[in-house]
CSV table of C-alpha atoms and ligand atoms in Angstrom, one decimal:
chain,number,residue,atom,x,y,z
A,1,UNK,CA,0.0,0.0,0.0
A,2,UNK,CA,1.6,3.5,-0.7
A,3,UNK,CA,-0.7,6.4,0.7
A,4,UNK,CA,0.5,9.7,-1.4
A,5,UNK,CA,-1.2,12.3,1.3
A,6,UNK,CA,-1.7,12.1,4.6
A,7,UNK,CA,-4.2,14.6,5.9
A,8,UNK,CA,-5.5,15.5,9.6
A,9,UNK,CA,-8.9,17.4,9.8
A,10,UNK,CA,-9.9,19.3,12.7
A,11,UNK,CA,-13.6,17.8,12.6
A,12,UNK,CA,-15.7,15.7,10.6
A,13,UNK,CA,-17.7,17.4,8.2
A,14,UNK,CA,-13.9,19.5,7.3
A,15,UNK,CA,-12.7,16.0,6.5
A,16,UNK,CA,-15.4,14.8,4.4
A,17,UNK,CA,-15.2,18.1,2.4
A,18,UNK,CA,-11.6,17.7,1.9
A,19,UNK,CA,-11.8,13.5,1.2
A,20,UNK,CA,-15.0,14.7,-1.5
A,21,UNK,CA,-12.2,17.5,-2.8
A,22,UNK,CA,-9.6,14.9,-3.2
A,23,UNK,CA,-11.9,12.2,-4.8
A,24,UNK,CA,-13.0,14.7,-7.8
A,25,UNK,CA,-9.2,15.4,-8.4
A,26,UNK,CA,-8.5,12.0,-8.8
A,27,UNK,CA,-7.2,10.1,-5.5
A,28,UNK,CA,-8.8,7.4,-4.4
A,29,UNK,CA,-9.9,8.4,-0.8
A,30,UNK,CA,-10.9,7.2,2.7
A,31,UNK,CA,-11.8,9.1,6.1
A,32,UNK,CA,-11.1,7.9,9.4
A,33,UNK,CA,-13.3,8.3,11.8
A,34,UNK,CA,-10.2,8.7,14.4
A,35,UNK,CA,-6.9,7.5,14.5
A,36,UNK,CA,-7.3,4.0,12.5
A,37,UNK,CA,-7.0,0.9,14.6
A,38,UNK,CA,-7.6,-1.6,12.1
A,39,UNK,CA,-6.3,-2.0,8.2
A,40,UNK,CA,-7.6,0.3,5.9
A,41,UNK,CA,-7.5,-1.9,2.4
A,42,UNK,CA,-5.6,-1.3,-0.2
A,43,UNK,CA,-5.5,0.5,-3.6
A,44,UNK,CA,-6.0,4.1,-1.5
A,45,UNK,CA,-3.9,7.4,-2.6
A,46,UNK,CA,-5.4,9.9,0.2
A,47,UNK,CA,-6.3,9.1,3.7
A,48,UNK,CA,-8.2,11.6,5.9
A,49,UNK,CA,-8.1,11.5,9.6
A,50,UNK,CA,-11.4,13.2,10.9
A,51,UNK,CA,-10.5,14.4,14.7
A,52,UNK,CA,-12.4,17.3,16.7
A,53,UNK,CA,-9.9,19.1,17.6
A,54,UNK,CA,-10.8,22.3,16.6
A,55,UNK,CA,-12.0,23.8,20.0
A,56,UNK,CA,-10.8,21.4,22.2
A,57,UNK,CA,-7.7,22.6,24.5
A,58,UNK,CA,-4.7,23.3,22.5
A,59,UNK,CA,-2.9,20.6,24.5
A,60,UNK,CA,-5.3,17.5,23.4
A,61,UNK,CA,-5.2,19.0,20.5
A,62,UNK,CA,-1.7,18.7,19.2
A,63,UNK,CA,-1.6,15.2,21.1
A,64,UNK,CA,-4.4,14.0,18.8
A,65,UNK,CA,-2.7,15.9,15.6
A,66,UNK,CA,0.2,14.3,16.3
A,67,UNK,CA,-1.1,10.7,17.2
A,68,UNK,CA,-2.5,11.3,13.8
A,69,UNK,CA,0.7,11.9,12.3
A,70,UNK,CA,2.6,9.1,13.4
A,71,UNK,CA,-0.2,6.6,11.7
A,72,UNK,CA,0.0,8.3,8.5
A,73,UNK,CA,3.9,8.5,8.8
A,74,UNK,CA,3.8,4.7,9.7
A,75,UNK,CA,1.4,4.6,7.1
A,76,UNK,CA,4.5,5.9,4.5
A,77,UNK,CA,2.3,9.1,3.4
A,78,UNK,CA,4.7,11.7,1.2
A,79,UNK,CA,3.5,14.4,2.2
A,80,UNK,CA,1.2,15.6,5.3
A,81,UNK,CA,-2.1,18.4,5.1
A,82,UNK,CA,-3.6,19.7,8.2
A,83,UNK,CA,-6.9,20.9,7.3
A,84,UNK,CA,-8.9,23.5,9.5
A,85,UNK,CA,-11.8,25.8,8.4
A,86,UNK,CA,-11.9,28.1,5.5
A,87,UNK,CA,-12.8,30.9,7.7
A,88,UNK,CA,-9.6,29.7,9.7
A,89,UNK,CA,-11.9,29.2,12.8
A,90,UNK,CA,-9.4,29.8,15.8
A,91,UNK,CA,-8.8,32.1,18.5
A,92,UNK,CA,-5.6,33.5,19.7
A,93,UNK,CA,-4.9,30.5,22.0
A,94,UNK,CA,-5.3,28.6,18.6
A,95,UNK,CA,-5.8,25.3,18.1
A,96,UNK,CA,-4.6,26.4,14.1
A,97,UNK,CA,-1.0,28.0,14.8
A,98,UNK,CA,0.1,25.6,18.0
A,99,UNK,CA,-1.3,22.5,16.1
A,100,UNK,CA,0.3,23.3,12.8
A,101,UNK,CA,4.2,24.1,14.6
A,102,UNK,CA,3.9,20.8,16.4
A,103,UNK,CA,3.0,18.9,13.0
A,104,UNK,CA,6.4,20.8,11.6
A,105,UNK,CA,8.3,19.9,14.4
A,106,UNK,CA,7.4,16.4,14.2
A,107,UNK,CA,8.7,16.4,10.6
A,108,UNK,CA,11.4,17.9,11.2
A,109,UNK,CA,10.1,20.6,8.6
A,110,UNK,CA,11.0,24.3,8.7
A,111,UNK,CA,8.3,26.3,6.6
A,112,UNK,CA,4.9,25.8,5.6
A,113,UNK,CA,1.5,27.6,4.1
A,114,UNK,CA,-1.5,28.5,6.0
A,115,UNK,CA,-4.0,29.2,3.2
A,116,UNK,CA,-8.2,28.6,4.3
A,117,UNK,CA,-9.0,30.0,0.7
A,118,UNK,CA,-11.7,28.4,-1.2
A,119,UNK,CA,-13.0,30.6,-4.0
A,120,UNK,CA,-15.8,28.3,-5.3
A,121,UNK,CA,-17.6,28.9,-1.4
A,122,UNK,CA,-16.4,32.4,-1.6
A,123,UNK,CA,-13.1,32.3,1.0
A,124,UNK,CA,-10.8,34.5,-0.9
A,125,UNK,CA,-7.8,36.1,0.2
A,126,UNK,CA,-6.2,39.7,-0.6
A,127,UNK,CA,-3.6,41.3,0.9
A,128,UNK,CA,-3.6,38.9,3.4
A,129,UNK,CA,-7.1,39.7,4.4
A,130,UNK,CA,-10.0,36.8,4.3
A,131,UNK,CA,-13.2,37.5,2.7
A,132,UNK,CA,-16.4,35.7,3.4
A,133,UNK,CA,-18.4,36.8,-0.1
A,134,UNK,CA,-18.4,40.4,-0.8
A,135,UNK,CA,-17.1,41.3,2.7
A,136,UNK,CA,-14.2,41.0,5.5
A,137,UNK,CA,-14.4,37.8,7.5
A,138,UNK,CA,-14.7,40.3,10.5
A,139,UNK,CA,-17.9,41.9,9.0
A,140,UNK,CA,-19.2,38.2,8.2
A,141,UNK,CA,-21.3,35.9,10.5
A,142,UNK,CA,-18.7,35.0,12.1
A,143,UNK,CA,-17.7,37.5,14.2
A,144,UNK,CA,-20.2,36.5,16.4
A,145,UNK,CA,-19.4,33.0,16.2
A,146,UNK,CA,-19.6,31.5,20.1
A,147,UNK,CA,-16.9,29.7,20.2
A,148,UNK,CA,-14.3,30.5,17.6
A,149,UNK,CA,-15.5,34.9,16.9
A,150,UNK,CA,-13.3,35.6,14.2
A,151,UNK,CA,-12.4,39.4,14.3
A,152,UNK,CA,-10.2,40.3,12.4
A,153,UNK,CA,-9.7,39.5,8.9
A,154,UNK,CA,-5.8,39.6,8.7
A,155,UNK,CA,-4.8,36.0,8.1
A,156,UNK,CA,-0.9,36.9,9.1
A,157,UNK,CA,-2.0,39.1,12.3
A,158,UNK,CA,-4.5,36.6,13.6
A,159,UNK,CA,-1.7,33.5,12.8
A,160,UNK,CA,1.1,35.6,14.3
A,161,UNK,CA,-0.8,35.5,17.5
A,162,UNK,CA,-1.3,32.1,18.0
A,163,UNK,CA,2.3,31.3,16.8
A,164,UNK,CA,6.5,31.0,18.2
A,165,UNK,CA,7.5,31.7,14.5
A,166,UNK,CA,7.4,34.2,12.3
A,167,UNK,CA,4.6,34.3,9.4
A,168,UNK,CA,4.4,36.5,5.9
A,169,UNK,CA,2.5,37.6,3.3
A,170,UNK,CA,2.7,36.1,-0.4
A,171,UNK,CA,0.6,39.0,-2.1
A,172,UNK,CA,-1.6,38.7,-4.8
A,173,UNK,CA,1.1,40.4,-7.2
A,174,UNK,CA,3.4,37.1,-6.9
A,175,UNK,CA,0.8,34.7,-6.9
A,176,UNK,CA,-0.3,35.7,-10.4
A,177,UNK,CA,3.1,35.0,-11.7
A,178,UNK,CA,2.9,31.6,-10.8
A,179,UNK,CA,4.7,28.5,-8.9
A,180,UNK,CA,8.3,29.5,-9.9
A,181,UNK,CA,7.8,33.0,-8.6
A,182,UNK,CA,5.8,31.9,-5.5
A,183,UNK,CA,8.5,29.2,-4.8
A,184,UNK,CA,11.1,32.1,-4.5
A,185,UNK,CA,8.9,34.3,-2.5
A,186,UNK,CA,8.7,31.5,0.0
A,187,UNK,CA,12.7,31.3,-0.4
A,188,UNK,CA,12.8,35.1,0.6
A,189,UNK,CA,10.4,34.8,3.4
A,190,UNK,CA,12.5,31.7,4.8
A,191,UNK,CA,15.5,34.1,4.3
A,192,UNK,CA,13.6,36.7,6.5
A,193,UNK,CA,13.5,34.2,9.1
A,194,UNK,CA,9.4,33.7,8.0
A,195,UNK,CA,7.9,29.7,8.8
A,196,UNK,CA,4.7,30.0,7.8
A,197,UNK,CA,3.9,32.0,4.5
A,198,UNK,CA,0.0,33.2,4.1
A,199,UNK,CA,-0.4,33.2,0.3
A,200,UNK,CA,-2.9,35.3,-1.2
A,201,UNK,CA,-5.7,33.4,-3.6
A,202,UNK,CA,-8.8,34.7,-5.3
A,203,UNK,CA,-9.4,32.0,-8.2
A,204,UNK,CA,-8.9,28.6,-8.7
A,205,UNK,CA,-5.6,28.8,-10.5
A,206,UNK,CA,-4.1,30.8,-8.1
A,207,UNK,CA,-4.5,27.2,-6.1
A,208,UNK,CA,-3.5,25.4,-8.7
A,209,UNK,CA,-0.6,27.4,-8.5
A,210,UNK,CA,-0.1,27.6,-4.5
A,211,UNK,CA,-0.2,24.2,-4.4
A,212,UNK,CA,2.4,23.3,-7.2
A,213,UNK,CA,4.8,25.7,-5.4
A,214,UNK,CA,4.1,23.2,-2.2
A,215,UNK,CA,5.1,20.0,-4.3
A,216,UNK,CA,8.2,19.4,-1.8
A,217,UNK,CA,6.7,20.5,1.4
A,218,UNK,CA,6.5,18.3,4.3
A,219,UNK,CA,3.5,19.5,5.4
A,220,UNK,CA,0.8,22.0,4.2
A,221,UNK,CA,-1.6,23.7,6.0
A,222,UNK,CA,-5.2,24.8,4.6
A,223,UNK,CA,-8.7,24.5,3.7
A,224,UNK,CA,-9.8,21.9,1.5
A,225,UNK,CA,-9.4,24.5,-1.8
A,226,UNK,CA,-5.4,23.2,-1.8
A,227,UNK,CA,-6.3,20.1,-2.2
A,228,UNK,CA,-6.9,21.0,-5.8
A,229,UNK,CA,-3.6,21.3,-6.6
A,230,UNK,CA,-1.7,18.7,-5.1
A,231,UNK,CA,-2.7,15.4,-6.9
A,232,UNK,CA,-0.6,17.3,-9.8
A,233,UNK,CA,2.5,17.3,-8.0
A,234,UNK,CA,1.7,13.3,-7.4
A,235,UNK,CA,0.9,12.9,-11.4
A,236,UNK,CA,4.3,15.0,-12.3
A,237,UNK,CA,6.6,13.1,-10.3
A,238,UNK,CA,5.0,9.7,-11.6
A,239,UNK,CA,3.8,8.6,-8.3
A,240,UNK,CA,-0.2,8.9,-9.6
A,241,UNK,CA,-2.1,7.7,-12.3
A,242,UNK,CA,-2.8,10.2,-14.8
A,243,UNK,CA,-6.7,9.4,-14.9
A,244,UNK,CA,-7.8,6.9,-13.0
A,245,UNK,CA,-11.5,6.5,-11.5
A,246,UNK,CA,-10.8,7.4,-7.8
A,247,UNK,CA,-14.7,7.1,-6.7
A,248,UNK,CA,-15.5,3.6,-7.7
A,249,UNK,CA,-16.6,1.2,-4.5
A,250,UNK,CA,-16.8,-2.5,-4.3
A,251,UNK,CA,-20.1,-3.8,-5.2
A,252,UNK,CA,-22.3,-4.4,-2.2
A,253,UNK,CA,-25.5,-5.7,-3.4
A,254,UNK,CA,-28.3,-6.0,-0.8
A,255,UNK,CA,-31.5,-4.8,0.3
A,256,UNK,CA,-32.3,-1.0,0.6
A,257,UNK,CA,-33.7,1.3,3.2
A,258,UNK,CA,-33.1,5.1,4.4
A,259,UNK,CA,-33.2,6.2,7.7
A,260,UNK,CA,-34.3,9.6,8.4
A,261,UNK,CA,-33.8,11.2,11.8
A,262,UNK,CA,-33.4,14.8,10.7
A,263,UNK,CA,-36.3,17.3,10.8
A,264,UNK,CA,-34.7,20.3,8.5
A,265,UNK,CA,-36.7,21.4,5.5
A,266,UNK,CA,-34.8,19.8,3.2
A,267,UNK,CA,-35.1,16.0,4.6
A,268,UNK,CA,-39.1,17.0,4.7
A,269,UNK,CA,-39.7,17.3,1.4
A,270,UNK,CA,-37.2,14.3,1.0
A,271,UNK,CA,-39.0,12.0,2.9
A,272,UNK,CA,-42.7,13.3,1.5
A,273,UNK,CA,-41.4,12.5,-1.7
A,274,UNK,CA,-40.0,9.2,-0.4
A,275,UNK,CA,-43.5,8.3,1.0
A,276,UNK,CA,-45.2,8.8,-1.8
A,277,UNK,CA,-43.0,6.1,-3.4
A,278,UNK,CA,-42.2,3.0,-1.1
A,279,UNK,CA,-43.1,1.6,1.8
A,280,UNK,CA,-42.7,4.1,5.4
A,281,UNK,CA,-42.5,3.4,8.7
A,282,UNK,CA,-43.1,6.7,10.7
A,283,UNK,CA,-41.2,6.4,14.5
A,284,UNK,CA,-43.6,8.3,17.0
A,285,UNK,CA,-40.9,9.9,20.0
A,286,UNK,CA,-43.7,9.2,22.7
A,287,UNK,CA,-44.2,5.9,21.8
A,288,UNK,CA,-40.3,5.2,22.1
A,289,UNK,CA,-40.9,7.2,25.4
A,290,UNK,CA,-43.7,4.7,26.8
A,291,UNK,CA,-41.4,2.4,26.4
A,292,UNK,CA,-43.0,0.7,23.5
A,293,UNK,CA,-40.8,-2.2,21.3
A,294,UNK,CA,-40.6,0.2,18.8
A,295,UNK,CA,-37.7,-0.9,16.5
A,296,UNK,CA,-38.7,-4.5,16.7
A,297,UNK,CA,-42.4,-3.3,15.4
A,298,UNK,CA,-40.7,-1.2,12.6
A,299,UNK,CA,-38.2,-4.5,11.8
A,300,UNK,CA,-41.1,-6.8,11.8
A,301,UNK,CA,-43.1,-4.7,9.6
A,302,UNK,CA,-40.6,-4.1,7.0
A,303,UNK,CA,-40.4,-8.0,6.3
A,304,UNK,CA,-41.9,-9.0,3.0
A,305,UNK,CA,-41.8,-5.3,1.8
A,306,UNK,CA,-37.9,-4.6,1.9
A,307,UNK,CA,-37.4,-7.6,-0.5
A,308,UNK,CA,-38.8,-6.3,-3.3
A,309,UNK,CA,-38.4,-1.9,-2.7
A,310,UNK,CA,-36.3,0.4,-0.8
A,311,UNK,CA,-38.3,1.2,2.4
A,312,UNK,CA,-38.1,4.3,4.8
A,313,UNK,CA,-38.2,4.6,8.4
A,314,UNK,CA,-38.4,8.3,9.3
A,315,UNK,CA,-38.7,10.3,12.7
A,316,UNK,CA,-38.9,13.4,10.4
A,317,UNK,CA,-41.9,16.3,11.4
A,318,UNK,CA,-42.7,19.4,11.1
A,319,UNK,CA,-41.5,22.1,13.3
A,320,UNK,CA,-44.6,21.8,15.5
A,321,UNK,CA,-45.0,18.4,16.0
A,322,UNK,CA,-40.7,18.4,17.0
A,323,UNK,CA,-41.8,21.3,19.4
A,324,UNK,CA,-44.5,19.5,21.2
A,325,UNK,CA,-42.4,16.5,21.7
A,326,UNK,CA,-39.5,18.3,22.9
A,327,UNK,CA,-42.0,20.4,25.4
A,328,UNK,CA,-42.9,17.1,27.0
A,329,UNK,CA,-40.4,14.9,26.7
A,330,UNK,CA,-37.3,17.5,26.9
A,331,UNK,CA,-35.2,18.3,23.9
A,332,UNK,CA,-32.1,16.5,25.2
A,333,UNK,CA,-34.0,12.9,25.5
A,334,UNK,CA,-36.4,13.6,22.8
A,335,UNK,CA,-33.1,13.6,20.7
A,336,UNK,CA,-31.5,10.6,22.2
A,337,UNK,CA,-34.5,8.6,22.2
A,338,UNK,CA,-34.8,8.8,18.5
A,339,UNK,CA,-31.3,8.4,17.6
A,340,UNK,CA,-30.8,5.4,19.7
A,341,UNK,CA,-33.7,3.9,18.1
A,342,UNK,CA,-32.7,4.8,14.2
A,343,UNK,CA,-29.2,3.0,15.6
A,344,UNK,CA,-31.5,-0.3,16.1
A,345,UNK,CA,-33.1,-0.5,13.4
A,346,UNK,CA,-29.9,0.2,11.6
A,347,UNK,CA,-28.6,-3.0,12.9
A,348,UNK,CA,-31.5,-4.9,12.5
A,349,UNK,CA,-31.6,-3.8,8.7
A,350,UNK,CA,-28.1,-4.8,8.0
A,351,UNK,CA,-29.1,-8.4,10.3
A,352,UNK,CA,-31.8,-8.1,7.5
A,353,UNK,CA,-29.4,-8.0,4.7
A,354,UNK,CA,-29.4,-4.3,3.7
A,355,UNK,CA,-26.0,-3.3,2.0
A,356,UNK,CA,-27.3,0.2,0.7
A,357,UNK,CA,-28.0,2.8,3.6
A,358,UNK,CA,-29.0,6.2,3.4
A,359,UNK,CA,-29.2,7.7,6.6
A,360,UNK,CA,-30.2,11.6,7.1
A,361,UNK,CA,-29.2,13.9,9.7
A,362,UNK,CA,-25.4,14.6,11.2
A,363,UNK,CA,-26.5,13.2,15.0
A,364,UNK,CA,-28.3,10.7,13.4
A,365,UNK,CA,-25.9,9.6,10.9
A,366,UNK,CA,-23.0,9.5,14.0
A,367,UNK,CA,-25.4,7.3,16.0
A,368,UNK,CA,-26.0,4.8,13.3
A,369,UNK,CA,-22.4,4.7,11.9
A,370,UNK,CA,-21.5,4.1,16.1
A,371,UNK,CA,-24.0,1.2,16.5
A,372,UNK,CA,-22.7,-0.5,12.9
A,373,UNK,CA,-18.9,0.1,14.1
A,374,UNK,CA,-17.9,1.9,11.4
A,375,UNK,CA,-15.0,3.8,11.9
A,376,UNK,CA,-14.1,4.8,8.2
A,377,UNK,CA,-15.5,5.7,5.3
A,378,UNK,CA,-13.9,5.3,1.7
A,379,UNK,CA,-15.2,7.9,-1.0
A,380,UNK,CA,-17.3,7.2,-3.8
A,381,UNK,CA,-19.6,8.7,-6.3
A,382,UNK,CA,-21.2,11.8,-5.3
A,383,UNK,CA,-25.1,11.3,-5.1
A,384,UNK,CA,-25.5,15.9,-4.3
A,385,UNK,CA,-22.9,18.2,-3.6
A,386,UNK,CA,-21.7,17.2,-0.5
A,387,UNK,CA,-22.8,14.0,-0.4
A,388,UNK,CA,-21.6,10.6,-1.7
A,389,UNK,CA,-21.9,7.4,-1.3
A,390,UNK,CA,-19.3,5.6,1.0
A,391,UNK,CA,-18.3,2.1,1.7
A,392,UNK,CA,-18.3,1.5,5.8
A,393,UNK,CA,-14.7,0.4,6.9
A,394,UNK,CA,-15.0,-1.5,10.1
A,395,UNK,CA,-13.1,-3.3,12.7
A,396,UNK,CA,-15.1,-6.6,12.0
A,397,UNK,CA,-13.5,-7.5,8.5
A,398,UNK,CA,-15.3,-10.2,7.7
A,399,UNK,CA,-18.4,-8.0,7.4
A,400,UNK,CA,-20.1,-7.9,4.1
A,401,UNK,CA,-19.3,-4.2,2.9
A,402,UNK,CA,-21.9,-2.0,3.4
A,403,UNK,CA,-22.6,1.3,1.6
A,404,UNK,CA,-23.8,3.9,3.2
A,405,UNK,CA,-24.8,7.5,2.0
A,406,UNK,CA,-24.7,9.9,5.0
A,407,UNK,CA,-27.0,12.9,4.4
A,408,UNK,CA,-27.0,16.3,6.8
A,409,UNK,CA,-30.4,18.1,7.2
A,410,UNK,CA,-30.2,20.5,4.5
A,411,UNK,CA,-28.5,18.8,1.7
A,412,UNK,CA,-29.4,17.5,-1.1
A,413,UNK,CA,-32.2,17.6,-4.1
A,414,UNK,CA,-36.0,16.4,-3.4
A,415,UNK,CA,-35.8,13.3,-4.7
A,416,UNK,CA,-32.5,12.2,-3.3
A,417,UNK,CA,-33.6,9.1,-1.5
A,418,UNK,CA,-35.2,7.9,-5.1
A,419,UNK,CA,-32.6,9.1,-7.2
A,420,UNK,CA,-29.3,8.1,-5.2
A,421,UNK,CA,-29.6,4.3,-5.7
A,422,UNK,CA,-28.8,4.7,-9.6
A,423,UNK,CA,-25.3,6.0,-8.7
A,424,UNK,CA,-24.5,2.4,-6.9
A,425,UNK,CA,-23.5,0.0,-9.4
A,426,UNK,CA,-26.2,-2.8,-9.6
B,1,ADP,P1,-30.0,17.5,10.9
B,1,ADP,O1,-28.7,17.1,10.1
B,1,ADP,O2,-31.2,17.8,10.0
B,1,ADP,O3,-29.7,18.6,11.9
B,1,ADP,P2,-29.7,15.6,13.1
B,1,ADP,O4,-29.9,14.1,13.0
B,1,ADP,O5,-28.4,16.2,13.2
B,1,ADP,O6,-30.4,16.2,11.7
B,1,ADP,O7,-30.6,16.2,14.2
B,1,ADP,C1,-32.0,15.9,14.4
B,1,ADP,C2,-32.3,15.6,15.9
B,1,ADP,O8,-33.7,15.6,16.0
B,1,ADP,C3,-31.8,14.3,16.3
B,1,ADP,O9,-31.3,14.3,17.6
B,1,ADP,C4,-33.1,13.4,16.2
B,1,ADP,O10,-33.0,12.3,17.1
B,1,ADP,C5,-34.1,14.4,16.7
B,1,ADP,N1,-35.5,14.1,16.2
B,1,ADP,C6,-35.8,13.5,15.0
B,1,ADP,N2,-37.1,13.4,14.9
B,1,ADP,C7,-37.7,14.0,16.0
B,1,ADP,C8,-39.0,14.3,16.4
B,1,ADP,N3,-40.0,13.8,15.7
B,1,ADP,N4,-39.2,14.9,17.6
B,1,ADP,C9,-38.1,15.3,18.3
B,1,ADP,N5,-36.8,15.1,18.0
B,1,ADP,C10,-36.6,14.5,16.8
């Protein structure tokens, strides 16, 4: 097995952004939910390790960064890419700046890039400033952010302060002269006694370029847009195939069913569209709260219909009906309830023979990928933007594969729980 890029994400949804970035420019991808414990198969060119160490105290987090580290260095990686926010979500304390000089240390590397640009999701940088859309990332949302207020906008001021080195601007003037000219500015700013250089980047290309001048750096630190440009550097120095499918899966065959524990506008209409389709099983909170055998009711009724059609089990309602249940029952255990039971039923299904799930919702989705013991995911075809299909990597190898297609609330088309199945192959 040779792993090309090793990459450590500050939480999950970062990671799968970055392992869905990765996949579209051509490496074959999987995220770890944690550092890996088990084998990861082979045939993989990216792996990303999804931690949540973004707010967590700046000493767990560079223990966990660098636990990370040392798998993907055991792991024979190339090069290294610690992934944090595009609006470089941090406070002076960090965890960005003390979890990125710990990674270098470790490598025994001297310089790197900080660069959260992403111009497609409008992150752009200018004179070292970020903009969120048409305005200063201190102007956007996010100044009022509760744990993480971003306010100020000056990438090289706000690094500086959560940093022991020295960091510097690359302005927009060298970056439109491309990698050669960015390599040397990086040169001058090592020169100037400079580790970390904040690049400016406003398009694409100016990615594309950034990340050709990073070809021989140990380690790079970003947003997912780098990941653009570094499956070049692989290509060039013949370490990656120059097209090769990176989203295909193994077949997993199987029965069919969706899982739906998110209540968000999106997942409605899903699920009403669903309904009108196949078979549904609606999961009433206050029955889960009598005490009721819920989950074995919903099992037992989906025999003889999950044979021959995908079948839904939803918790999904309207903002009224969520209220009322979370006035009498208490938001916290309302939530629970429900996400323990769609975890039941998620076992039962795959004790059922299911080996395509779609399950919606980010809690509900963690609860169900805990009670299946998944702990990875590798990348496949992308169903929406922002969601693709998966296969589940888990401890238990002699499980049959199982792919699953994790939804959050708001993404995705209407139909996606009638469309998605045509992107598995048969
Ligand atoms: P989303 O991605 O849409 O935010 P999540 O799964 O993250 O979805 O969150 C939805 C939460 O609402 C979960 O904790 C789930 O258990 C809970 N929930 C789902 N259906 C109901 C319901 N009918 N009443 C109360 N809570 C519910």
């Amino acid at each position: 097995m040779t792993i090309l890029l090793g990459c450590i994400a500050d939480d999950f949804t970062g990671g799968t952004d970055l392992a869905g970035m990765l996949v579209k420019a051509g490496m074959r991808t999987v995220q770890m939910i944690g550092v890996p414990q088990e084998p990861i198969g082979d045939d993989i060119d990216a792996v990303v390790i999804a931690l949540k160490s973004r707010t967590n105290p700046v000493e767990e987090a560079i223990a966990e960064s660098l636990a990370a580290l040392r798998w993907l260095q055991q792991a024979g990686c190339k090069q290294f890419y610690f992934k944090y926010c595009s609006t470089f979500d941090s406070t002076p304390k960090g965890n960005i700046g003390p979890v990125a000089e710990a990674l270098m240390q470790a490598l025994h590397s001297d310089f790197t890039i900080a660069c959260p640009a992403f111009p497609v999701n409008g992150r752009t940088i200018y004179k070292g400033h970020l903009f969120v859309g048409d305005i200063l990332l201190s102007d956007s949302g996010m100044r009022h952010h509760p744990l993480t207020p971003m306010t100020d906008a000056n990438l090289v001021k706000v690094l500086q302060a959560q940093i022991k080195g020295k960091a510097g601007l690359v302005d927009y003037g060298v970056i439109r002269q491309g990698p050669e000219a960015i390599k040397a500015r990086f040169d001058k700013l090592k020169a100037e006694g400079c580790n970390f250089a904040v690049p400016d980047a406003i398009t694409n290309d100016d990615l594309l370029a950034i990340g050709a001048a990073c070809a021989d750096m140990p380690l790079v630190t970003a947003g997912s847009g780098i990941a653009l440009g570094l499956p070049q550097n692989f290509r060039k120095a013949g370490l990656l195939a120059e097209c090769q499918v990176a989203d295909a899966l193994p077949h997993t065959g199987g029965l069919r069913a969706v899982i739906s524990g998110s209540c968000s506008i999106a997942t409605q209409g899903q699920v009403a569209a669903m309904r009108e389709k196949h078979p549904a099983f609606n999961i009433d909170p206050f029955e889960l709260a009598r005490g009721k055998d819920v989950v074995g009711a919903a099992l037992e009724w989906a025999k003889g219909k999950i044979e021959k059609e995908p079948v839904l089990f939803y918790a999904t309602a309207t903002p009224e009906a969520v209220k009322a249940v979370q006035t009498q029952l208490g938001t916290e255990k309302a939530g629970s309830l429900v996400e323990d039971a769609m975890a039941a039923i998620a076992q039962g299904l795959v004790a059922m023979g299911v080996g395509q799930l779609i399950v919606a919702g980010g809690e509900t989705s963690g609860a169900v990928v805990k009670a299946l013991g998944v702990t990875g995911l590798r990348i496949g075809p992308e169903i929406d933007p922002g969601v693709p299909w998966t296969t589940g990597i888990t401890k238990e190898t002699t499980q049959r594969p199982l792919a699953l297609a994790l939804k959050s609330g708001n993404f995705g088309t209407p139909d996606f729980f009638l469309k998605a199945w045509s992107k598995l192959a048969s």
